[in-house]
Every structure is written in structure tokens, then in C-alpha cells.
Tab-separated table of C-alpha atoms and ligand atoms in Angstrom:
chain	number	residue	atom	x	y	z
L	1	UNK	CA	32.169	-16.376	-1.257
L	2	UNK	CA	28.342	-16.255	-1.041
L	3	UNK	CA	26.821	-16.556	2.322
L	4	UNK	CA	23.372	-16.571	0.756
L	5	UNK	CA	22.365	-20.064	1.687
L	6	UNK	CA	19.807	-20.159	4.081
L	7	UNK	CA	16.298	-18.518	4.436
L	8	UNK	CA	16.250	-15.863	1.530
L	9	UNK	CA	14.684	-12.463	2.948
L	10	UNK	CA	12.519	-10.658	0.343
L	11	UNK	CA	12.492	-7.114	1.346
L	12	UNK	CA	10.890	-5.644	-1.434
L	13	UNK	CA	7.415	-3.434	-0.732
L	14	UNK	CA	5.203	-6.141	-2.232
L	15	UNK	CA	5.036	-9.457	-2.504
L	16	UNK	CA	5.969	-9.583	0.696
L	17	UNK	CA	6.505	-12.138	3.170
L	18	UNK	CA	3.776	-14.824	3.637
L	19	UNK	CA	4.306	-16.403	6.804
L	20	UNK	CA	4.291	-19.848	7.324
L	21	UNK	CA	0.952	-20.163	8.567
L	22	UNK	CA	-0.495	-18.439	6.475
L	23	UNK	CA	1.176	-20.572	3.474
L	24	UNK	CA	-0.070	-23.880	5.635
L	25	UNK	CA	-3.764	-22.093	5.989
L	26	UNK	CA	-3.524	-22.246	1.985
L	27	UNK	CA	-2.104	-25.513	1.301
L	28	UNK	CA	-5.180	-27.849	1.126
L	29	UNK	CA	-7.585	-29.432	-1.497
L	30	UNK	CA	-10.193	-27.396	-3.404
L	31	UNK	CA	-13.193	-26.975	-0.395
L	32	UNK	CA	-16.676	-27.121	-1.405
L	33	UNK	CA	-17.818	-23.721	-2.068
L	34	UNK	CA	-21.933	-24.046	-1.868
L	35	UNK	CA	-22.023	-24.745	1.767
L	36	UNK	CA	-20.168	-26.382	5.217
L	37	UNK	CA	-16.680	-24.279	6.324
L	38	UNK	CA	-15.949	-22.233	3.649
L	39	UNK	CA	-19.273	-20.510	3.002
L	40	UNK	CA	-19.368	-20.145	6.831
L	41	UNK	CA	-15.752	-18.710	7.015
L	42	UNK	CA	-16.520	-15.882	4.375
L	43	UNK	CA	-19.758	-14.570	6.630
L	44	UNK	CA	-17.330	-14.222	9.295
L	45	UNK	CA	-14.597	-12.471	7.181
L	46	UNK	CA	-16.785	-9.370	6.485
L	47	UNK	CA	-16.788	-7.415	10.051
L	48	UNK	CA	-13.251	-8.378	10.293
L	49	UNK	CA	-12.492	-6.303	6.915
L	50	UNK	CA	-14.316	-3.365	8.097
L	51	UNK	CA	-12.235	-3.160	11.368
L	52	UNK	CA	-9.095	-3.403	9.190
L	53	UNK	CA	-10.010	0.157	7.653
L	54	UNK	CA	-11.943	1.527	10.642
L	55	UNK	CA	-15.324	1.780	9.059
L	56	UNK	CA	-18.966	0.683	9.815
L	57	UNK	CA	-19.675	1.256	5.982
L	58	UNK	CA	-18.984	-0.818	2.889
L	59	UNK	CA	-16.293	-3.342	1.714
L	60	UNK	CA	-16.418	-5.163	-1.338
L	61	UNK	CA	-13.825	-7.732	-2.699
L	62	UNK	CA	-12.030	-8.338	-6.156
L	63	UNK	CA	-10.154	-11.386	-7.223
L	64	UNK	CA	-7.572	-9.287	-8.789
L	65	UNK	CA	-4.051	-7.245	-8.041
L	66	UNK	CA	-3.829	-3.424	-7.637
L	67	UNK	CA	-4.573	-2.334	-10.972
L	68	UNK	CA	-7.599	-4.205	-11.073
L	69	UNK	CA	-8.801	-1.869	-7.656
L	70	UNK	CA	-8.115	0.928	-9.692
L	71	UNK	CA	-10.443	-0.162	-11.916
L	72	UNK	CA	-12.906	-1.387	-10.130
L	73	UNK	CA	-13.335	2.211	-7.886
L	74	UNK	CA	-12.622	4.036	-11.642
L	75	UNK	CA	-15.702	2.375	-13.069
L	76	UNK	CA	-18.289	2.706	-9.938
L	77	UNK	CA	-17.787	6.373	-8.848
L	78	UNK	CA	-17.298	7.803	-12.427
L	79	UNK	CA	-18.881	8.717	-16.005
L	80	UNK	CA	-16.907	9.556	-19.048
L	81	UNK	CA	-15.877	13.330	-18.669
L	82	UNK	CA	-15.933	13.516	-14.933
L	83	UNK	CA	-13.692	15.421	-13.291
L	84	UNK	CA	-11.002	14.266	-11.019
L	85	UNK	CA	-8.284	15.945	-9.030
L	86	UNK	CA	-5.336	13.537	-8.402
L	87	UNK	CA	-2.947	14.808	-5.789
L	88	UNK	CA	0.394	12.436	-7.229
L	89	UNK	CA	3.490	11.819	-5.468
L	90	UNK	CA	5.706	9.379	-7.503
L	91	UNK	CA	4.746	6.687	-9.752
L	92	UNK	CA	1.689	5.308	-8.329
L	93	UNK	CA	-0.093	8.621	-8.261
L	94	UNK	CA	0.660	8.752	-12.096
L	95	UNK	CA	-0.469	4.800	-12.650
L	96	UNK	CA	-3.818	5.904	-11.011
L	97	UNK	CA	-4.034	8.711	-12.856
L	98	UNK	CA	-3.324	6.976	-16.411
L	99	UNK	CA	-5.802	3.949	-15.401
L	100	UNK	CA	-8.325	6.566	-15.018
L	101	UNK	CA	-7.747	8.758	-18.527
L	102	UNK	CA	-8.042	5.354	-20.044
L	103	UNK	CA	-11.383	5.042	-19.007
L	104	UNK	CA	-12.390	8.484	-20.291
L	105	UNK	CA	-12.078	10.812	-16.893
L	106	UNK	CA	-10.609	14.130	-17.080
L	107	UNK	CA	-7.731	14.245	-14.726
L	108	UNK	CA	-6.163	17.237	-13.577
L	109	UNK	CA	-3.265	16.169	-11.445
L	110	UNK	CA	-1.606	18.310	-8.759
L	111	UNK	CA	2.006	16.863	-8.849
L	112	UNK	CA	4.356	17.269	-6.066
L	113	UNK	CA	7.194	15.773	-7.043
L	114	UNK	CA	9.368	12.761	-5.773
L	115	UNK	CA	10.457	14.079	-2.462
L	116	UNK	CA	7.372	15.364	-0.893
L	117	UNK	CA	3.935	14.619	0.175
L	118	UNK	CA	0.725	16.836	-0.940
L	119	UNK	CA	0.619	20.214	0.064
L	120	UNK	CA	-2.605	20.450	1.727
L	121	UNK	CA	-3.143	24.254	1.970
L	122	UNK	CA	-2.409	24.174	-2.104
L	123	UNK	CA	-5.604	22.305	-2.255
L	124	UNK	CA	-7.667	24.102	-0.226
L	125	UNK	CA	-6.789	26.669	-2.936
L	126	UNK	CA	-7.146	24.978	-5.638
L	127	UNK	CA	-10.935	24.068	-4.282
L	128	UNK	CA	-11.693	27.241	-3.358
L	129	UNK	CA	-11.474	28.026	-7.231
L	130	UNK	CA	-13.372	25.339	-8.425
L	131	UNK	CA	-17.080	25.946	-9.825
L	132	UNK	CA	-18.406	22.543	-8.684
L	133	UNK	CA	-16.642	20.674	-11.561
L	134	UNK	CA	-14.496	18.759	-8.942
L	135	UNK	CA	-16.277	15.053	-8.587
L	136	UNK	CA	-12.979	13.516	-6.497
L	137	UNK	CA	-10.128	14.131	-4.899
L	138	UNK	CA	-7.682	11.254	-5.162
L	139	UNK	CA	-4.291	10.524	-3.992
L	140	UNK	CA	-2.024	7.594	-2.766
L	141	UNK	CA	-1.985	7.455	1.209
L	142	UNK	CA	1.203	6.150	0.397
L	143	UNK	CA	2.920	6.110	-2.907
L	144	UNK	CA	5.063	3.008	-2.537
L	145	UNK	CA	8.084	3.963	-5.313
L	146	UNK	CA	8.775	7.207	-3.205
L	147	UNK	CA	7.720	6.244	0.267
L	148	UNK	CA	5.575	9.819	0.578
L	149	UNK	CA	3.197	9.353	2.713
L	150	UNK	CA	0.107	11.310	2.383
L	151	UNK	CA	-1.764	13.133	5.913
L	152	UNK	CA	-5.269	11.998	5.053
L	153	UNK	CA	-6.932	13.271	7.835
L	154	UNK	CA	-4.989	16.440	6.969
L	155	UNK	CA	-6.602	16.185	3.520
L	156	UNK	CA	-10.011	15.736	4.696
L	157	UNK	CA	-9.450	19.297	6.811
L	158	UNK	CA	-8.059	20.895	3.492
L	159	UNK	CA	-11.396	19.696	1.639
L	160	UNK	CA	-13.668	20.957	4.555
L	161	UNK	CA	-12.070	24.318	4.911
L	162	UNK	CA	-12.661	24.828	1.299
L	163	UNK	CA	-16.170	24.061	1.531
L	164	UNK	CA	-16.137	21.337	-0.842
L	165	UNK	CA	-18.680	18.173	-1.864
L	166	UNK	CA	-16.171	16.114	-3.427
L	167	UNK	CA	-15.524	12.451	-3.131
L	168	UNK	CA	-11.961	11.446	-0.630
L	169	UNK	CA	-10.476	8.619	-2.517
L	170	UNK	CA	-7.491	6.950	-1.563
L	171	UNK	CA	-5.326	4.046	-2.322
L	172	UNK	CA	-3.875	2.474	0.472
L	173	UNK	CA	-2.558	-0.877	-1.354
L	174	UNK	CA	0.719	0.305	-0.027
L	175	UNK	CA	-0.690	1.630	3.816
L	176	UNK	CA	-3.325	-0.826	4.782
L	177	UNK	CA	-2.440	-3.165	8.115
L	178	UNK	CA	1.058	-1.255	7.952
L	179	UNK	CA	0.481	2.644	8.386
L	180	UNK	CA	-2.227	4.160	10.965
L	181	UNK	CA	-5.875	4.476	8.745
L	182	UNK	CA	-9.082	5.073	9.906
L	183	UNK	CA	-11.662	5.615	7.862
L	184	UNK	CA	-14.592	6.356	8.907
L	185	UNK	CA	-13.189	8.915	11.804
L	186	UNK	CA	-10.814	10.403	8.990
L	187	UNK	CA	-14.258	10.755	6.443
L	188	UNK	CA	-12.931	8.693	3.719
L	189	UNK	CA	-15.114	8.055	0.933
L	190	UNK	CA	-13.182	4.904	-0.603
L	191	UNK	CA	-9.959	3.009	0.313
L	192	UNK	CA	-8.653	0.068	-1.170
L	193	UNK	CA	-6.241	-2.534	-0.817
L	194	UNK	CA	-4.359	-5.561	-2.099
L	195	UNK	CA	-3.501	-8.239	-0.543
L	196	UNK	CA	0.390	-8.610	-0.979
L	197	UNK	CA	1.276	-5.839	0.376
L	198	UNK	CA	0.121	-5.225	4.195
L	199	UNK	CA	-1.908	-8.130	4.751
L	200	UNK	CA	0.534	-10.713	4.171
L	201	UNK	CA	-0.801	-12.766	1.440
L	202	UNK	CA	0.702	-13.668	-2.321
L	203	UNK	CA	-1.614	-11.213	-4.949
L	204	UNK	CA	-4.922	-11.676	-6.180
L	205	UNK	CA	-7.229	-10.395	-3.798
L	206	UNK	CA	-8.214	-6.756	-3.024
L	207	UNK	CA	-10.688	-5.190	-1.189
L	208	UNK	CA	-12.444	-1.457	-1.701
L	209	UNK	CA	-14.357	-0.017	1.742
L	210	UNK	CA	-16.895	2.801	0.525
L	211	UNK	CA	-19.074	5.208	2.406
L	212	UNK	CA	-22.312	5.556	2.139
L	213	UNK	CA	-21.688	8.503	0.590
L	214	UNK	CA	-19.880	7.212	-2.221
L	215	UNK	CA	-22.262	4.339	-2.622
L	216	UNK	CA	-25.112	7.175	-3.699
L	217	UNK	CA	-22.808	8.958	-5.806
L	218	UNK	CA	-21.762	5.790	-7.959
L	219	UNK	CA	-25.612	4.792	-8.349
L	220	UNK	CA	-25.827	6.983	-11.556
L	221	UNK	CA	-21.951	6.312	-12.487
L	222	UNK	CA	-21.506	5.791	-16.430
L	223	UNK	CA	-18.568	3.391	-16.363
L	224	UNK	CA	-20.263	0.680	-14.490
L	225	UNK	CA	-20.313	-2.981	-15.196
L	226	UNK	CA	-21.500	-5.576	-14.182
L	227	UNK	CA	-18.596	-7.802	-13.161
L	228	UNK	CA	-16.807	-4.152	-11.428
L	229	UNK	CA	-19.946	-3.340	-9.689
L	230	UNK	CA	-19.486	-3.107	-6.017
L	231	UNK	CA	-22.835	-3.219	-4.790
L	232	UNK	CA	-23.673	-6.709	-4.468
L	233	UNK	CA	-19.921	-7.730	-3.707
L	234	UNK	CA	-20.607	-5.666	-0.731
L	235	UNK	CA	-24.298	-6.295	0.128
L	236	UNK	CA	-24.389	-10.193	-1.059
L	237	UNK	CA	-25.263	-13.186	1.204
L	238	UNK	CA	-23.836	-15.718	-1.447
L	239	UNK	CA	-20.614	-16.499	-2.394
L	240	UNK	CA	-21.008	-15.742	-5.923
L	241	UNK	CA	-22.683	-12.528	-5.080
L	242	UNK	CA	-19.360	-11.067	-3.374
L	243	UNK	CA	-16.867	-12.601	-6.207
L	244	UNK	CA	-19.177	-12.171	-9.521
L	245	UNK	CA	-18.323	-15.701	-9.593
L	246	UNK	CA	-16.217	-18.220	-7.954
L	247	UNK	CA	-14.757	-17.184	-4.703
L	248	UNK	CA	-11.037	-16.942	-4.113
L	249	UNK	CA	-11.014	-20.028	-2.353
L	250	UNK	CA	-7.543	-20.697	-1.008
L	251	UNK	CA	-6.747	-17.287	-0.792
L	252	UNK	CA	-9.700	-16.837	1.805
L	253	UNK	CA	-7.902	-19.576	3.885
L	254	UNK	CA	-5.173	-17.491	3.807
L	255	UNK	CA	-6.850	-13.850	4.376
L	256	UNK	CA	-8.680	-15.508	7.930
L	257	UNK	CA	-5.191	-16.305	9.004
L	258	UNK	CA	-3.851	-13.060	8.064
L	259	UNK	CA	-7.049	-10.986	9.741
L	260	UNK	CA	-6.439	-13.714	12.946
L	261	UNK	CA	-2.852	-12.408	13.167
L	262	UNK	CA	-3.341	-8.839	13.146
L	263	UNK	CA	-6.678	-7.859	14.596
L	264	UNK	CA	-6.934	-10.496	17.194
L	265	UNK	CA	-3.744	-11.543	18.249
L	266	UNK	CA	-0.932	-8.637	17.859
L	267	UNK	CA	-3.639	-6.175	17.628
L	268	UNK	CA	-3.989	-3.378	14.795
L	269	UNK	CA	-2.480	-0.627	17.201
L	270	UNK	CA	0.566	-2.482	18.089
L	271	UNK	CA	0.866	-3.592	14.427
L	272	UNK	CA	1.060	-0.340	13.384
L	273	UNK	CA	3.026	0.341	15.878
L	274	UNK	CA	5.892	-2.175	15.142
L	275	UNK	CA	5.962	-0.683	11.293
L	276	UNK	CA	6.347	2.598	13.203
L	277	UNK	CA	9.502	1.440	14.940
L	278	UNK	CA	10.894	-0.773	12.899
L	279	UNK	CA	10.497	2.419	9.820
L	280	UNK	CA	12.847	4.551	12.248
L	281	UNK	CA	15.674	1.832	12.813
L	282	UNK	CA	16.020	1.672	8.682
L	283	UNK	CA	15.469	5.559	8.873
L	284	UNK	CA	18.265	5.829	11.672
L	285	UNK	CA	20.651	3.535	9.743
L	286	UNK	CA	20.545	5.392	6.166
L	287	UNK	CA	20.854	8.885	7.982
L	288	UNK	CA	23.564	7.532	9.699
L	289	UNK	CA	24.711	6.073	6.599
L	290	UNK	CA	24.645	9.794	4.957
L	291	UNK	CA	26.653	11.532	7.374
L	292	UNK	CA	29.316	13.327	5.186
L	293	UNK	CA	28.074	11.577	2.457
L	294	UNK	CA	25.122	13.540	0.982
L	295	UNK	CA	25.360	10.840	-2.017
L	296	UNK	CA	23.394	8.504	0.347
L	297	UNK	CA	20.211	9.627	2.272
L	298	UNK	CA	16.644	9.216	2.800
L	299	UNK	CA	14.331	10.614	0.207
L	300	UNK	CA	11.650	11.980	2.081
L	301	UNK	CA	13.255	14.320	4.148
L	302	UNK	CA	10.387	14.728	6.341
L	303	UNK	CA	9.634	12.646	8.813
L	304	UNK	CA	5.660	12.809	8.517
L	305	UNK	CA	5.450	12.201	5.046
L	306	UNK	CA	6.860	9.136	5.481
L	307	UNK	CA	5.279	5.960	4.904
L	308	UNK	CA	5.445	3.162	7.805
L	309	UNK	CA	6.126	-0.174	5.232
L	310	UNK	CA	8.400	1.130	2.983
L	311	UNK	CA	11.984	3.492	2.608
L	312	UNK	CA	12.815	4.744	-0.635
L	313	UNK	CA	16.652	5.872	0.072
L	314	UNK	CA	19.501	7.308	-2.638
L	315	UNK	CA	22.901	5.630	-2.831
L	316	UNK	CA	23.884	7.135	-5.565
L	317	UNK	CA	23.922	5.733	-9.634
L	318	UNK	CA	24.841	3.198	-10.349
L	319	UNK	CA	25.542	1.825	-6.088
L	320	UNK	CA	21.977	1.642	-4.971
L	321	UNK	CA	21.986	-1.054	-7.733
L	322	UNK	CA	25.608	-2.548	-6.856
L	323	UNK	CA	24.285	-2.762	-3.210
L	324	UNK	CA	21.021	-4.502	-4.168
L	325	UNK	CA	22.658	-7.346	-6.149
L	326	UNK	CA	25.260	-7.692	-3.492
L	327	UNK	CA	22.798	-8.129	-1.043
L	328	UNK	CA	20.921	-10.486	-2.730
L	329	UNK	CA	23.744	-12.622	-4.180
L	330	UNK	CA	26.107	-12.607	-1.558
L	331	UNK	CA	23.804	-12.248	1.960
L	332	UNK	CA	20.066	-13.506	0.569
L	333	UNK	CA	18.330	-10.354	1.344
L	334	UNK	CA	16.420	-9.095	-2.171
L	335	UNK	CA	15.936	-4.876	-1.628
L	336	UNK	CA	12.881	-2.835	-3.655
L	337	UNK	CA	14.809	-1.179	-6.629
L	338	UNK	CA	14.543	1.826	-7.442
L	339	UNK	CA	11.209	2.879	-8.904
L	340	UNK	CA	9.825	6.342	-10.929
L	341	UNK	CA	13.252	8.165	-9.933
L	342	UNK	CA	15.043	8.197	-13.067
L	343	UNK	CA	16.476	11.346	-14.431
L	344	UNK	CA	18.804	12.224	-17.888
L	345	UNK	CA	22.110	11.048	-15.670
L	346	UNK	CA	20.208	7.943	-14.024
L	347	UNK	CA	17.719	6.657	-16.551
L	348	UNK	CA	16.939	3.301	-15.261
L	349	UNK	CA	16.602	4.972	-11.097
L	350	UNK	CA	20.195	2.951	-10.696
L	351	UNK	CA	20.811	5.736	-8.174
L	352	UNK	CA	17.981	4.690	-5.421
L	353	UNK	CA	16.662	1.521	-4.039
L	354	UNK	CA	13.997	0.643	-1.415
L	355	UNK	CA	13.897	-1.181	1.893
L	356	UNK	CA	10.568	-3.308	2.550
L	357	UNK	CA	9.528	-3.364	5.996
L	358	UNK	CA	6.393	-4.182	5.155
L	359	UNK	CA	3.760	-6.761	7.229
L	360	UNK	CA	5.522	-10.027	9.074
L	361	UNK	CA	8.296	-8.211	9.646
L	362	UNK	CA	10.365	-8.018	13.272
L	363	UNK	CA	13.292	-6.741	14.530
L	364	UNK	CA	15.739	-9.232	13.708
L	365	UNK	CA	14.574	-9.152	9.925
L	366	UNK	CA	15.010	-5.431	9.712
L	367	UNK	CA	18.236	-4.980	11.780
L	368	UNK	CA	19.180	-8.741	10.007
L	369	UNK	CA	18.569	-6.563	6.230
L	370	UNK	CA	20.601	-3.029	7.353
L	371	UNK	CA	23.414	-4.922	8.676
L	372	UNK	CA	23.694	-6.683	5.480
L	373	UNK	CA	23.229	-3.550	3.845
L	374	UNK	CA	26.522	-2.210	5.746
L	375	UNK	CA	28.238	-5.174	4.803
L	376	UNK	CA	27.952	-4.599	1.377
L	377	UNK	CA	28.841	-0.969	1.506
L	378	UNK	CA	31.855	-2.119	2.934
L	379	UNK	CA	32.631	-5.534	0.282
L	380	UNK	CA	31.705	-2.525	-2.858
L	381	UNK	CA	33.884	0.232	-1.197
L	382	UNK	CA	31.115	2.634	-1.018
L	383	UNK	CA	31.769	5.406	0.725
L	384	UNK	CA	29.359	6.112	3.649
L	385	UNK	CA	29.060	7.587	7.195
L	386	UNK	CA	29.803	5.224	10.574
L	387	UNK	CA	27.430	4.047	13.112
L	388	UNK	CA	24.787	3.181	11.410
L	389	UNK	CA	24.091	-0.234	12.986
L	390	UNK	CA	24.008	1.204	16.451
L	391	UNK	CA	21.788	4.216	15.574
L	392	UNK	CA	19.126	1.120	14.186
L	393	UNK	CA	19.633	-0.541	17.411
L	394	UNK	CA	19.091	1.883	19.553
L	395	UNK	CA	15.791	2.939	18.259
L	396	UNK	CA	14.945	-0.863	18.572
L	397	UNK	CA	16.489	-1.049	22.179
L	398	UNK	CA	14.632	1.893	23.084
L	399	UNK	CA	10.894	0.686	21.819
I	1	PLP	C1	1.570	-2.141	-5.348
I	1	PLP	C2	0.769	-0.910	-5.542
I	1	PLP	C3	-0.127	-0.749	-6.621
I	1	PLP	C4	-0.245	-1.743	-7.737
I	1	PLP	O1	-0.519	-3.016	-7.340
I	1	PLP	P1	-0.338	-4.236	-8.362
I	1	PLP	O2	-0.765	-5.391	-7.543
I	1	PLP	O3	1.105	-4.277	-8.747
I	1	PLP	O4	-1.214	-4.014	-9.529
I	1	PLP	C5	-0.888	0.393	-6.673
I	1	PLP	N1	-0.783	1.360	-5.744
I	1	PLP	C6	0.083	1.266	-4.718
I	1	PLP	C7	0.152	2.367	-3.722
I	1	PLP	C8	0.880	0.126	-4.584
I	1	PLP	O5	1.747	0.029	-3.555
């Protein structure tokens, strides 16, 4: 029988959950944009966005989803032929990387694999060498189909104890209002993010935050457009100044709500906080899970490289994918599938899945989606280590 009926749980890293009030805060006619609430709202919006990233600096805003933030920092920082190095760990790292070739930038990308975050002293290195060619260092704070999760601050050392001028870029669709990030204190050159991931809100709006740093070097960048151009989205008093255009409006109705919830009522610290904990319970439950089984476990091994709003874990091919359509069809809980892990024997990543826990989130949701989980390990006959259930519990019990 299905027990599915009832409020469906999508736990996949992005869209995720819009709350209700934030779906409400969206559900109204078309406002006026030349003047009265709305014009006033977006003034208001702009110190609130900094304080999301931790920065004094700049923040600019897109209408558009992730791909179109790649773009937009692409096109303002860089000419043809620059030189980037991207520091990939899973699929993201490599869609950055291809949306910047595109465009005409050399990339040289330090890969380290699907299991591990950037290895910071092999950068150091690998700046030490470099004859001032290096314009950028890029990487994914976290790269969502692996759950690495890079140590920016970390990085920024690395860069310094080489010596080196380059740019710190990062994209933190996957990290923003989810992991710890802090800009300005970590000297971060450009962030971005997008709004269904962390901040709560269905796609099509993004945001970039750039130093003042980075703001120099784009002045003489090559790839620049008009309609990408960051400056006046950052600097502009009208609407149409920060959008190129029409503003987002309903979405902005949306993002207020969203900024409401986390910096002025839960707090960013205690929001990160709450990923934090509720990232060990579904950490505690697949170890648990793994015991005697080394079929099933978590793919990042190590505990600080991993990211805060999203657990890429192995089952096994094909029962990560068995367990996914289980839980959805049977118990109403949708997992991440696997993404960017396929290999000759698995060639569609049948063998991994991933576990959202990712912006409104809470306890009940997350201990609500492993116990389903262990349901359906049971229903398929998968094979898996005991306890699981309390080892997530206690690490909630004990917060
Ligand atoms: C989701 C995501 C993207 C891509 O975003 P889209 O909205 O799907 O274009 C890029 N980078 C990271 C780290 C992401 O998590």
C-alpha cells in the first residue's frame, strides 16, 4: 500500500522547500513598480543582502538561476584568454569550469575527485609556480552533487602563503544561509547565490557580493555587457538600475520574507547552526546504516569537508535508486539522486543518492525523511547495519 498521502517532503538540494509564508508573501497582484511599497521594500533589501554574506562591499542581483551567476561573474571579472585556476570537486566545479571555456577563458582545473575537498597546501604549490598568469582562483564552497565542502578561509591562507594577487571566487549557490560564510573576514573577492537553494525561495533570483577589489579588476574586463554588468545593479538607486529592467517583483515579496526569517528572527548563527545539527543526525544515520555494510556509507569521509545542506551517500547500484522511488512512492519523501558519480559499472550514478537538508528544514523533517529511509531498506530487503534511527536521535536529543 502507499502511505504517501499527505504533505509530500521534497528533500532534494534545490528547489527546496518554500515555506508557507513565504508562498503567501508571493501570492498577490502585480504591485506598482515606479513608486509606494515595492520601490521602498527593495531600498531596504540591500543591507540585509550584505549581512547574509558578511560583507560591507558589493551585491548585485540577477533575475536568473545558477548558471546565469556563472555568467554574470564570468563576463565582469574576465577577458578572452585570461587565466583561471578552478579548484573542482564533483560536477559543479566542472559546470563552472565549462561555462567559463565557453566564454573564451583558459581554465586549468585542479581536480580532486568525488570524495574529497581541495587540497589547500597543493595550491599553495601550484601558486608558488605561477609567473603572474593566475587572474582567479575559483572553486565551489560547496559542490552540491558530492556534498565536498570547500575550507574557504583555509583557501584564502593557501593564496596568502603563496604570495599571490589573484582574485577568491566562490560559488556558494549550494552554501549560502545554510553553511557558515563570511566574506569579508574570510577575504573573498566574489560569492554568489541562488535563490532556491538556501534562501528558501522557487528559482530565478541570484545575487553576486564583490569586493572592492574585484570591482577594480573587472573595470577593464573584455567579456562585459551591458545587461551582465554588475556595477549599476549594485550601485543603482532605481529599480531598473539593479534588474537591467523590470524587477523581480513577486519574488522580492518573497526574498523580504525569507531575509525576515533568517537574519532577524532565527538569526544567521543559529541557522547555521540547525544545518549543522540536523547534517550530523543524517550523517549518524547512514554511518550507522554502513556498519558491516561498506556497500552503504557517506561519501565524504571527512567530516570537515562536508557541506551543512546537503549528504551525498552510496547505497550501492542500482538500491540508492530502488530506495529513492520507494521513498517517494510509498512514504512522500522525494531524495536528491545521484549526481556526477557514474562510473563503467554504474553509468547513470544508480549507486548513490542525496539527502536535502537544506533551508526550512527541522528536526522532525529530517528524522521524519531517515526513518522513511529505514523503512524502505527494510520493504526492498537491503541489507544494512542497525541503529540507525537512534544514532539520528541522539545527536538531535543532544543539541
Ligand atoms: C544548484 C547549483 C548550481 C546551478 O544552479 P541552477 O539554478 O540549476 O542553474 C550551481 N552551483 C551549485 C553549487 C549549485 O548547488
Amino acid at each position: 500500500m502507499t502511505l504517501a498521502h499527505g504533505r509530500p517532503y521534497l528533500a532534494i538540494p534545490g528547489p527546496s522547500v518554500v515555506p508557507d509564508r513565504i508562498q503567501r508573501a508571493m501570492h498577490r497582484s502585480a504591485p506598482n513598480i515606479y513608486g509606494g511599497e515595492l520601490a521602498e521594500m527593495i531600498t531596504a533589501l540591500w543591507p540585509d543582502l550584505r549581512a547574509l554574506a558578511g560583507t560591507g562591499q558589493n551585491v548585485a542581483s540577477y533575475i536568473g538561476n545558477g548558471h546565469a551567476l556563472w555568467e554574470a561573474v564570468d563576463t565582469n571579472l574576465f577577458s578572452r584568454g585570461d587565466k583561471v585556476l578552478l579548484l573542482v570537486s564533483g560536477l559543479f566545479g566542472l559546470g563552472w569550469a565549462n561555462a567559463l571555456k565557453t566564454l573564451g577563458v583558459e581554465v586549468e582545473i585542479m581536480d580532486f575527485g568525488r570524495n574529497a575537498a581541495p587540497d589547500l597546501a597543493r595550491v599553495t604549490d601550484r601558486l608558488l609556480a605561477d609567473d603572474g598568469q593566475i587572474k582567479a582562483v575559483l572553486t565551489t564552497h560547496v559542490d552540491t552533487a558530492t556534498s565536498a565542502r570547500t575550507d574557504i578561509a583555509g583557501l584564502r591562507a593557501a593564496m596568502d602563503r603563496a604570495g599571490h594577487g589573484a582574485l577568491l571566487g566562490v560559488d556558494g549557490i549550494a552554501s549560502i544561509g545554510c553553511d557558515e560564510f563570511r566574506m569579508d573576514d574570510w577575504g573573498v573577492d566574489v560569492v554568489f547565490a541562488a535563490s532556491q537553494k538556501g534562501l528558501m525561495l522557487p528559482p530565478g533570483l541570484g545575487f553576486v557580493w564583490f569586493s572592492q577589489k574585484a570591482r577594480a579588476v573587472g573595470r577593464s574586463a573584455g567579456l562585459r555587457t551591458p545587461y551582465w554588468d554588475w556595477t549599476a545593479r549594485a550601485d543603482g538607486t532605481e529599480f531598473w538600475q539593479r534588474w537591467h529592467g523590470t524587477p523581480p517583483t513577486h519574488h522580492l515579496y518573497g526574498l523580504r520574507e525569507a531575509l525576515d526569517m533568517i537574519l532577524h528572527e532565527e538569526g544567521l548563527p543559529q541557522v547555521w547552526a540547525r544545518h549543522e545539527t540536523l547534517s550530523r543526525a543524517v550523517w549518524a544515520a547512514i554511518d550507522a546504516w554502513g556498519q558491516g555494510h561498506p556497500r552503504i556509507g557517506l561519501n565524504m569521509a571527512e567530516p570537515a569537508a562536508r557541506a551543512r545542506g546537503v549528504t551525498t551517500a552510496r547505497f550501492g547500484a542500482p538500491d540508492a535508486q530502488r530506495l529513492r522511488l520507494w521513498c517517494e512512492k510509498k512514504a512522500g519523501v522525494t531524495l536528491g539522486i545521484g549526481l556526477g558519480m557514474a562510473t563503467p559499472e554504474d553509468p547513470h550514478s544508480t549507486g548513490f543518492l542525496r539527502v536535502a537538508h537544506m533551508g526550512h528544514v527541522n528536526a522532525h523533517m529530517s528524522l521524519g525523511a531517515l526513518a522513511v529511509m529505514e523503512a524502505g531498506l527494510q520493504a526492498l530487503g537491503i541489507a544494512h547495519g542497525s541503529g540507525a534511527l537512534e544514532a539520528a536521535t541522539a545527536v538531535v536529543a543532544g543539541a
